Backbone as CSV, one residue per row, in Angstrom:
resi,resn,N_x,N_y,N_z,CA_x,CA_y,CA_z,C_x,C_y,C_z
1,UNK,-19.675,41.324,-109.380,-19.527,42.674,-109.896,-19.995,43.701,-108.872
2,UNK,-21.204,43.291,-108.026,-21.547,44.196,-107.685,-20.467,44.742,-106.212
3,UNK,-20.369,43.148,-105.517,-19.360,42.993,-104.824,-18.211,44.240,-104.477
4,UNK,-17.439,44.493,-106.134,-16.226,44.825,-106.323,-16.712,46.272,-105.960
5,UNK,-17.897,46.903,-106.804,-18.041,48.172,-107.190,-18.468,48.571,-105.617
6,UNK,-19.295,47.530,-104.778,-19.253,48.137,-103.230,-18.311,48.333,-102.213
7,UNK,-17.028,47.581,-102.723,-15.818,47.164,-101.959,-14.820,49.229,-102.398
8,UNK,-15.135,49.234,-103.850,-14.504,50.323,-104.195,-14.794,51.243,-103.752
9,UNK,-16.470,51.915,-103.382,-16.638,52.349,-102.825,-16.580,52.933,-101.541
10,UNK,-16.534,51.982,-100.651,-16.326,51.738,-98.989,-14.933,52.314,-98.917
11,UNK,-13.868,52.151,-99.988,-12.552,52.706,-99.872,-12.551,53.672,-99.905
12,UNK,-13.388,54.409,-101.455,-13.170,55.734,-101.160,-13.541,56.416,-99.975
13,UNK,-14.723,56.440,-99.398,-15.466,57.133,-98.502,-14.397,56.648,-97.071
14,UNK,-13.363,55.662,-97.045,-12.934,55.602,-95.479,-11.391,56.364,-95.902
15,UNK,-11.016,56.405,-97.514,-9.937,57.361,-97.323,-10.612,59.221,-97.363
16,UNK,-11.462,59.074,-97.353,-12.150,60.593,-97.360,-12.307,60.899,-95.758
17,UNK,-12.464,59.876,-95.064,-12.754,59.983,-93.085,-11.512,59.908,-92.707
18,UNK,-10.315,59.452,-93.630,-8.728,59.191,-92.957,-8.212,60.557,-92.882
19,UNK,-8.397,61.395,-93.967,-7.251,62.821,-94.276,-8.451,63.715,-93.197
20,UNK,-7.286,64.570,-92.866,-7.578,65.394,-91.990,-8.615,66.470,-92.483
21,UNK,-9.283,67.192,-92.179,-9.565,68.643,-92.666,-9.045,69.934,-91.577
22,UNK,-8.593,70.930,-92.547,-8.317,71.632,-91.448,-8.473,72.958,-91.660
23,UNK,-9.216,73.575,-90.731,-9.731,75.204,-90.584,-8.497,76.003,-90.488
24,UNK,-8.446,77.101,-91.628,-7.451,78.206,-91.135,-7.734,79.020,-91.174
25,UNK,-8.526,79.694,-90.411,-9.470,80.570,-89.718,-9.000,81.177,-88.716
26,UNK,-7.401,80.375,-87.520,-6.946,80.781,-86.930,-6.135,81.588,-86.904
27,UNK,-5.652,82.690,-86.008,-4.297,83.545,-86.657,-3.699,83.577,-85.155
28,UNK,-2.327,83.360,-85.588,-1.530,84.011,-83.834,-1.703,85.416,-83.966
29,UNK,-1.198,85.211,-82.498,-1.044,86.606,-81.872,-0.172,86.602,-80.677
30,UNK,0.570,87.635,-80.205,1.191,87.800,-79.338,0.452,87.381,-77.914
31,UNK,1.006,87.112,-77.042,0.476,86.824,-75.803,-0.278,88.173,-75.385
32,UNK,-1.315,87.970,-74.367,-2.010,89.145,-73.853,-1.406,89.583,-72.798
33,UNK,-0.702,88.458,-71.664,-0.176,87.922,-70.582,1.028,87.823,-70.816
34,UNK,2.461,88.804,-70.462,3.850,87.998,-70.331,3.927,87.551,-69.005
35,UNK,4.471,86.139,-69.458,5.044,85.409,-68.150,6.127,85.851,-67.567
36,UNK,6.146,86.186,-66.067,7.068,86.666,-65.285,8.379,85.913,-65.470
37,UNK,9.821,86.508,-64.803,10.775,85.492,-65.078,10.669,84.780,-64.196
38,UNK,10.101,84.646,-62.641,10.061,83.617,-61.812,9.759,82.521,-62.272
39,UNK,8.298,82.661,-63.042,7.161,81.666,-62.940,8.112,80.990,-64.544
40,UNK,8.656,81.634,-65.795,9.257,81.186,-66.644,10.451,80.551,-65.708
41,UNK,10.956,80.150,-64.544,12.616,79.170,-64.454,11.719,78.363,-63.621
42,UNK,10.331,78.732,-63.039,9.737,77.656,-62.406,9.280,76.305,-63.014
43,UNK,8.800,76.978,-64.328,8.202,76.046,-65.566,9.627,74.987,-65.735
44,UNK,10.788,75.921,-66.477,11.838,75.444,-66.752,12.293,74.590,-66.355
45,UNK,12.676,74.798,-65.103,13.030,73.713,-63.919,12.411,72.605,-63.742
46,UNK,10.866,72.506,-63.720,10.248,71.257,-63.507,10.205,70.578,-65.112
47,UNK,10.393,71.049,-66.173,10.504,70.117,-67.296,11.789,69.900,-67.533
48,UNK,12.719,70.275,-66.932,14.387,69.353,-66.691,14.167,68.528,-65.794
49,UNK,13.897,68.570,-64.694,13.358,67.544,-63.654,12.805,66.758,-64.399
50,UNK,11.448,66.656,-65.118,10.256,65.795,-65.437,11.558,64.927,-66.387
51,UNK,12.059,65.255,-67.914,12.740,65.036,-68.625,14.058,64.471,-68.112
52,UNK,14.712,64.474,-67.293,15.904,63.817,-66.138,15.720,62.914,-65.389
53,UNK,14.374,63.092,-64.987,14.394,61.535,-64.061,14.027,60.455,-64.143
54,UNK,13.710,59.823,-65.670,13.921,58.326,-65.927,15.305,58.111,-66.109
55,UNK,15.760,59.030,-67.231,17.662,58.792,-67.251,17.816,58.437,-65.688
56,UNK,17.381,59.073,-64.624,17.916,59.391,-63.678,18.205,58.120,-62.080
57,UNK,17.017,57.415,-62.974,15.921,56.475,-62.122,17.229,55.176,-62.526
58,UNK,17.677,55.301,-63.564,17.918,54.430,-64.586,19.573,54.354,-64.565
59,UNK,20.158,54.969,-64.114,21.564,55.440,-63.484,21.927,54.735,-62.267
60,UNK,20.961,55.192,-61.164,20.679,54.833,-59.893,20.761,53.339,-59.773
61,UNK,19.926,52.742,-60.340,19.479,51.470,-60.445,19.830,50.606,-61.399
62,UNK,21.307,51.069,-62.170,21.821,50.383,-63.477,22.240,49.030,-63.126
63,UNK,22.860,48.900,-61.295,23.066,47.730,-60.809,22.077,46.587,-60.588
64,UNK,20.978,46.862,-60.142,20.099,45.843,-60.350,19.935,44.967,-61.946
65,UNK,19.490,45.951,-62.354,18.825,46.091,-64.019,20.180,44.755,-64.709
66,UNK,21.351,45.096,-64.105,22.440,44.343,-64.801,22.530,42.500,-64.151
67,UNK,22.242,42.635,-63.061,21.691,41.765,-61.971,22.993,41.130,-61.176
68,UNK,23.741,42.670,-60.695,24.704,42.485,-60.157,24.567,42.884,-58.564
């Protein structure tokens, strides 16, 4: 008995540490800082790059991979 009632316990208290809590205390706001358009196609550019070159890697090298 006592077993069960400690087992029940331990559940509640680890689904009480599972769910999140969360402060909304925060508020947006507009940027303080606009980003220039350079530095915005600089960003741009390197996360098409970053995002393109496994496809890219993977194209290149489809002949091996096939083991031709």
């Amino acid at each position: 008995m006592f077993a069960i009632r400690n087992l029940v316990r331990s559940n509640v208290q680890f689904a009480k540490n599972v769910t999140p809590i969360r402060n909304m205390s925060v508020t947006a706001t507009p940027a303080r800082n606009k980003v220039s358009n350079g530095e915005m196609i600089v960003l741009a550019s390197l996360m098409v790059i970053g995002w393109s070159a496994i496809p890219a890697w993977v194209l290149v090298n489809i002949k091996n991979y096939r083991g031709n």
